[in-house]
Each structure stands twice: as structure tokens, then as C-alpha cells.
mmCIF file of C-alpha atoms in Angstrom:
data_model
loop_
_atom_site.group_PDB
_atom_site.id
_atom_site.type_symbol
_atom_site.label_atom_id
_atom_site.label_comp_id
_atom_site.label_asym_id
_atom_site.label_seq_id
_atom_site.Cartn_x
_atom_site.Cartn_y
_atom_site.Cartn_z
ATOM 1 C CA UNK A 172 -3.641 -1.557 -19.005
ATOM 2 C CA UNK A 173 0.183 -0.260 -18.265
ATOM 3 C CA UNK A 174 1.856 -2.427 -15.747
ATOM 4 C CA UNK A 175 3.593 0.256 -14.700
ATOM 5 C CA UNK A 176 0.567 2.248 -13.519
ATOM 6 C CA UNK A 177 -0.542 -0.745 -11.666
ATOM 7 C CA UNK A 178 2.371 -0.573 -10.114
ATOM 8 C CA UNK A 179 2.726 2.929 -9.116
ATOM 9 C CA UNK A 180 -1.041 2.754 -8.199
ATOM 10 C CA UNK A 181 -0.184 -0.547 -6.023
ATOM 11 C CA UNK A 182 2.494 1.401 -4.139
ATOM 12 C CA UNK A 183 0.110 4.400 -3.866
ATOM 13 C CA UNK A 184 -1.293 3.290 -1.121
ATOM 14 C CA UNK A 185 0.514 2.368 1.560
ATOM 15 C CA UNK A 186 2.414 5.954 0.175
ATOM 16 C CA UNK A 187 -1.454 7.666 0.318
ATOM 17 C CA UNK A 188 -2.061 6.561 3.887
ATOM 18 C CA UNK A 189 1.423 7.082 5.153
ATOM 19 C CA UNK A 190 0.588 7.351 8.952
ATOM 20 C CA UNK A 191 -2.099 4.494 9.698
ATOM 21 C CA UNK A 192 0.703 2.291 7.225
ATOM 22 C CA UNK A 193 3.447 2.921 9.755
ATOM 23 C CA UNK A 194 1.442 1.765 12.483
ATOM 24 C CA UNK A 195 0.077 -1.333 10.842
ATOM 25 C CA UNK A 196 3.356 -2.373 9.613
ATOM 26 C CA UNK A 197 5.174 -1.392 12.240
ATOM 27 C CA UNK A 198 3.086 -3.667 14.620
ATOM 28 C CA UNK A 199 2.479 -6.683 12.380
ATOM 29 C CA UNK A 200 6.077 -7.218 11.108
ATOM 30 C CA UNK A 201 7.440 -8.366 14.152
ATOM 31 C CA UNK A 202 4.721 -11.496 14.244
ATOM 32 C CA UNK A 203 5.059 -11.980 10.499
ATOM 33 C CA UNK A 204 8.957 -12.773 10.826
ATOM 34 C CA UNK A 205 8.015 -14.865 14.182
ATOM 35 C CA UNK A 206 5.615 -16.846 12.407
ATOM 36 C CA UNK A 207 8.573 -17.341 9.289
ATOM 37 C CA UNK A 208 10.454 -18.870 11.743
ATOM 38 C CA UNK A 209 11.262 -22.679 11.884
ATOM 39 C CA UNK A 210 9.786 -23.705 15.188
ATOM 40 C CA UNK A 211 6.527 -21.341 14.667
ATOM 41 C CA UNK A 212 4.422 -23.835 13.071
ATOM 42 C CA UNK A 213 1.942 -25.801 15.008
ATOM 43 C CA UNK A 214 2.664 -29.266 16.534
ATOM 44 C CA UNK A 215 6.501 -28.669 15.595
ATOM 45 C CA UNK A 216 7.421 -29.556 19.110
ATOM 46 C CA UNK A 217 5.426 -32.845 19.155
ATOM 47 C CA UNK A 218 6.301 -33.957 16.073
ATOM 48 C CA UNK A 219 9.651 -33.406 17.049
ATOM 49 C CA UNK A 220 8.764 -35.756 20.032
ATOM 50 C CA UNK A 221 7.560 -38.073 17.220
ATOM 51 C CA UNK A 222 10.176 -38.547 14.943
ATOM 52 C CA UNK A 223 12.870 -38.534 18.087
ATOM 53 C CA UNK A 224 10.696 -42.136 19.112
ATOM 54 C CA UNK A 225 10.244 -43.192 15.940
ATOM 55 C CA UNK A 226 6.806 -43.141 15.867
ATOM 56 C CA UNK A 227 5.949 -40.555 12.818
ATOM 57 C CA UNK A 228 5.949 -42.907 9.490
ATOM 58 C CA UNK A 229 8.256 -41.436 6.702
ATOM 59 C CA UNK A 230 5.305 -40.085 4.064
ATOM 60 C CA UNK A 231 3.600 -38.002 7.578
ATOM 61 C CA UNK A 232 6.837 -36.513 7.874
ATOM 62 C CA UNK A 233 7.293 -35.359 4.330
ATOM 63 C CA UNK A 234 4.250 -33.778 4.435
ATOM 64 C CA UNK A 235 4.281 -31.952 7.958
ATOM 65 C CA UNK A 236 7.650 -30.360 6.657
ATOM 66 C CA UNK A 237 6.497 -29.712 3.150
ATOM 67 C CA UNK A 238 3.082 -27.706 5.002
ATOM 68 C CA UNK A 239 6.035 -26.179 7.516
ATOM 69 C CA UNK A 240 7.719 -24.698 4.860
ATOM 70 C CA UNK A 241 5.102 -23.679 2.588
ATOM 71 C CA UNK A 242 3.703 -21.929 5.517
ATOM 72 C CA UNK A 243 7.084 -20.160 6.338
ATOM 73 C CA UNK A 244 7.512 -18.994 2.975
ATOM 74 C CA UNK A 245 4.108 -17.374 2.739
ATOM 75 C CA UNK A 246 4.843 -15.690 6.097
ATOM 76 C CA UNK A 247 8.034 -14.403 4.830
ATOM 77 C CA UNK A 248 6.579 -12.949 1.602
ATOM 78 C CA UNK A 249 4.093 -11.154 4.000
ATOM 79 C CA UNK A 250 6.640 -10.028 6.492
ATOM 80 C CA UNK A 251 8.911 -8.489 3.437
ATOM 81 C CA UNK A 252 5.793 -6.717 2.230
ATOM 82 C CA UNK A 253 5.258 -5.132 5.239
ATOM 83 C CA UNK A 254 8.786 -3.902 5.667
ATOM 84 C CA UNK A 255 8.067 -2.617 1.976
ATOM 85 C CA UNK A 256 5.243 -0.608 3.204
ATOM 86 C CA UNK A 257 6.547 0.350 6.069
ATOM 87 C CA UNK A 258 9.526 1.872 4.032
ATOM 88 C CA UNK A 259 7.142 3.334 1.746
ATOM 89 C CA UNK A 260 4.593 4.812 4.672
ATOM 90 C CA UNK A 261 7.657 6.636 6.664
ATOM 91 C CA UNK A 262 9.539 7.841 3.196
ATOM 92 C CA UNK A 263 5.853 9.927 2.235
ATOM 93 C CA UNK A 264 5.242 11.424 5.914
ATOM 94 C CA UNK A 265 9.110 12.563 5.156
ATOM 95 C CA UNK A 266 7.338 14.907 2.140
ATOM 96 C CA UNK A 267 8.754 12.520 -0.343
ATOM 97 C CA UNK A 268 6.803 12.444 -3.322
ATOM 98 C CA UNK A 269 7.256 8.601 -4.017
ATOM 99 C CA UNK A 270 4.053 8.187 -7.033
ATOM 100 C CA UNK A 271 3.082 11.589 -7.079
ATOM 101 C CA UNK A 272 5.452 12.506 -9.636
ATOM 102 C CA UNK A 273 4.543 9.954 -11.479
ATOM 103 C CA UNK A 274 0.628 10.551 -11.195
ATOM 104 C CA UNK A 275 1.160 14.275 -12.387
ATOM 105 C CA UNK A 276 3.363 13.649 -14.996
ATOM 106 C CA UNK A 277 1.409 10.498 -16.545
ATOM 107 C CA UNK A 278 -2.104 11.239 -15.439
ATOM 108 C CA UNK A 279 -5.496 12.503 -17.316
ATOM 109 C CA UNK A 280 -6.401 15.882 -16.128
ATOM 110 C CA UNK A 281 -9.672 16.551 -14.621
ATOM 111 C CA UNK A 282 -11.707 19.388 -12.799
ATOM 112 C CA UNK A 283 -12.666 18.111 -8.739
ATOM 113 C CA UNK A 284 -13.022 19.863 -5.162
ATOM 114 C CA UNK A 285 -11.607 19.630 -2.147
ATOM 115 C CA UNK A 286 -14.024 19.538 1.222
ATOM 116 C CA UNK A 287 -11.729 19.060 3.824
ATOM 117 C CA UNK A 288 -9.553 15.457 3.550
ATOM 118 C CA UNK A 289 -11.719 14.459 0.712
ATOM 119 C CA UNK A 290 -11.342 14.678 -2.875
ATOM 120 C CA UNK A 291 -14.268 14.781 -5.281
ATOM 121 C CA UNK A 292 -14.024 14.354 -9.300
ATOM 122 C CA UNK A 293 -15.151 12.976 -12.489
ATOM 123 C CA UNK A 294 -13.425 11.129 -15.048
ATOM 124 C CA UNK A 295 -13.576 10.787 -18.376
ATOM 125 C CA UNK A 296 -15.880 8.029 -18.902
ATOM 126 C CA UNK A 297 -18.219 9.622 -15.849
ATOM 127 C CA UNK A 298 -17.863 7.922 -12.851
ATOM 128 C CA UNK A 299 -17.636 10.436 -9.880
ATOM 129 C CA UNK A 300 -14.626 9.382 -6.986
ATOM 130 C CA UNK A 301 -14.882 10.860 -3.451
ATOM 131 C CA UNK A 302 -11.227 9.633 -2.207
ATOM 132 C CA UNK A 303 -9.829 10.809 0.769
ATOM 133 C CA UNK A 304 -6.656 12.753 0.742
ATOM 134 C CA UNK A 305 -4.705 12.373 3.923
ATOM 135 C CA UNK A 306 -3.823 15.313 6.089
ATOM 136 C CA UNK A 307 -0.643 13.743 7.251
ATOM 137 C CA UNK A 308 0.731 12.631 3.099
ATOM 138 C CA UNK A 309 -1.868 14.685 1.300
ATOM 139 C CA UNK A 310 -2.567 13.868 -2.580
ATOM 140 C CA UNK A 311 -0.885 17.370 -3.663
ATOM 141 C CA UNK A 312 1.558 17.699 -5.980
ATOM 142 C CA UNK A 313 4.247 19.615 -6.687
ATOM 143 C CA UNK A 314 3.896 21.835 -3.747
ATOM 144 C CA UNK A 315 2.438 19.766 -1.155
ATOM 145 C CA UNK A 316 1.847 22.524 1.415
ATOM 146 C CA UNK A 317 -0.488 24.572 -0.993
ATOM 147 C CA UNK A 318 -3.162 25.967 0.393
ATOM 148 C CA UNK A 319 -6.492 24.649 -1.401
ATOM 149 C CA UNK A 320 -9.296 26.575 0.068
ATOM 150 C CA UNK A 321 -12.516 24.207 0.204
ATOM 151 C CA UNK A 322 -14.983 23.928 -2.205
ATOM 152 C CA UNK A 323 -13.201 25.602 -4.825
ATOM 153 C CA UNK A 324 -12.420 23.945 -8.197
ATOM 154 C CA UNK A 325 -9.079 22.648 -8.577
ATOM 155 C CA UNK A 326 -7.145 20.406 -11.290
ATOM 156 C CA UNK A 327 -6.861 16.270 -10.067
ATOM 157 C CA UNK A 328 -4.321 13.916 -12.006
ATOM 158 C CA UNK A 329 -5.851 10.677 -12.327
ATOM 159 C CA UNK A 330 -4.116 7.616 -13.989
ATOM 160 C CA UNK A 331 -7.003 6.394 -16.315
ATOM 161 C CA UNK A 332 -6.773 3.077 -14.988
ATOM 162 C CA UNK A 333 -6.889 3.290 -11.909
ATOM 163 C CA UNK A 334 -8.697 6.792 -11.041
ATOM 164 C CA UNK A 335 -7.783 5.823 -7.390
ATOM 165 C CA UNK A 336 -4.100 6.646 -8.112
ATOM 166 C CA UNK A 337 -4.669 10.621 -8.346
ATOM 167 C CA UNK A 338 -2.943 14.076 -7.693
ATOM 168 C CA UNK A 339 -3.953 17.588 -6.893
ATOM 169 C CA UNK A 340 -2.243 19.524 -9.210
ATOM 170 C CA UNK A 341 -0.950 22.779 -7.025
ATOM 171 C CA UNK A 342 1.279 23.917 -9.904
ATOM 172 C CA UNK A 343 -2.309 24.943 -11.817
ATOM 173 C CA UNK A 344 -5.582 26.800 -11.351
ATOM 174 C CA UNK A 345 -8.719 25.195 -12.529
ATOM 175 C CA UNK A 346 -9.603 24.975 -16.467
#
């Protein structure tokens, strides 16, 4: 498997599902980087309290922090993955084509329809995909206003590893 198609089919989708992505990460950050920050963990205050009266022995310390900070560092990670996706969900509703170009310049051409959001096709080893493709960053590449009338054969660009990664190819008619 190419590491770079897991990658490109890792940031498909907060790039796929642009709008709901915004909203998500838009909403979540702002807890993620609360929760990252030093006082957020539980029983900080008291065991403030505790160490300030000397009653918390040294090795109970240690290991509150070393939980504290574990815990803030995992929160962090999340928060910065969020902003990531956030980035990534407004950048596609912008018309930016952040993997598409990728997808329909690396991907294995197939045959599918189109009935309404959703995307229908086969690949090569036979395994049918129904896959939504968003009205608001829609799976269409190069022009991604094309009209695609529904039920009609058109070509899909699929990275073979990850057939959820795909394109509809507007640049082409069916084979």
C-alpha cells in the first residue's frame, strides 16, 4: 500500500464532507484546547490543596502530574487535528480541490452512476461502493460544477486502496 494514498485518502475526508467538518470542528476545538490546559484536569484544585499542606506523599504526586500531562498532551494532539480539519473542511467548500487532483491523476478508472448525492461503482476486484458525494464539496473533478444528469454512466477515479478516496471524472464521458 502507498503511504501517500493513505494519506491523501486520510485527508479526504474531512475535505469530502466539508460542511458537517466545519461545524464539528468548529464546535469541539474550543473544549479540546480547554481541556489541554493546565488546570483542566480533574482534582487539580485539591491536589493543589494537598501538596500546599503537605499532605500528598512525593510518589502520588509524580504520578497525578505524569497522568496531568499525558492527558494534556493527548488533548492537544486532538485539538491540533481539529484545527487541521477545520482548515481542510473550509479550504474544499472554497472549490479548492485539496485530494481531488490527486485522486484523478493517480486513481484506477472505473464506470459508476450518479443518483442524486450518491455515487455507485465497481472496482476492479468487484466489490460495488455506494459513497455519498456531498452537494456542498461534491466528488467532481476537474470541473466541479458539471452537470451529471442522474442515472447516467459516468467515469469514477478510485485509488485502488482505498476505493473510498474517489473522483468523478467531468473532463470524460463514459467508456
Amino acid at each position: 500500500m502507498n503511504i501517500l494514498d493513505t494519506l491523501i485518502w486520510l485527508i479526504n475526508f474531512p475535505a469530502a464532507h466539508g460542511y458537517a467538518m466545519v461545524f464539528i470542528a468548529g464546535f469541539s476545538i474550543l473544549g479540546l484546547f480547554a481541556m489541554s490546559a493546565s488546570g483542566s484536569a480533574p482534582g487539580v484544585s485539591i491536589r493543589r490543596v494537598r501538596e500546599r499542606e503537605g499532605l500528598l506523599h512525593g510518589e502520588a504526586a509524580t504520578r497525578g502530574q505524569a497522568v496531568g500531562t499525558a492527558r494534556r498532551i493527548v488533548f492537544r494532539i486532538l485539538a491540533f487535528v481539529m484545527l487541521a480539519n477545520l482548515v481542510i473542511g473550509i479550504v474544499s467548500l472554497t472549490g479548492v480541490p485539496i485530494t481531488r487532483a490527486y485522486i484523478h491523476e493517480h486513481g484506477q478508472p472505473t464506470t459508476g452512476t450518479v443518483d442524486g448525492d450518491w455515487v455507485t461503482f465497481t472496482t476492479s476486484s468487484g466489490v460495488e461502493y455506494t459513497i455519498e458525494s456531498n452537494f456542498f464539496t461534491p466528488a467532481v473533478y476537474p470541473d466541479r460544477d458539471a452537470y451529471l444528469p442522474s442515472g447516467e454512466p459516468v467515469v469514477i477515479r478510485y485509488l485502488p486502496g482505498h476505493p473510498q478516496a474517489f473522483v468523478i471524472d467531468s473532463s470524460r464521458g463514459p467508456r
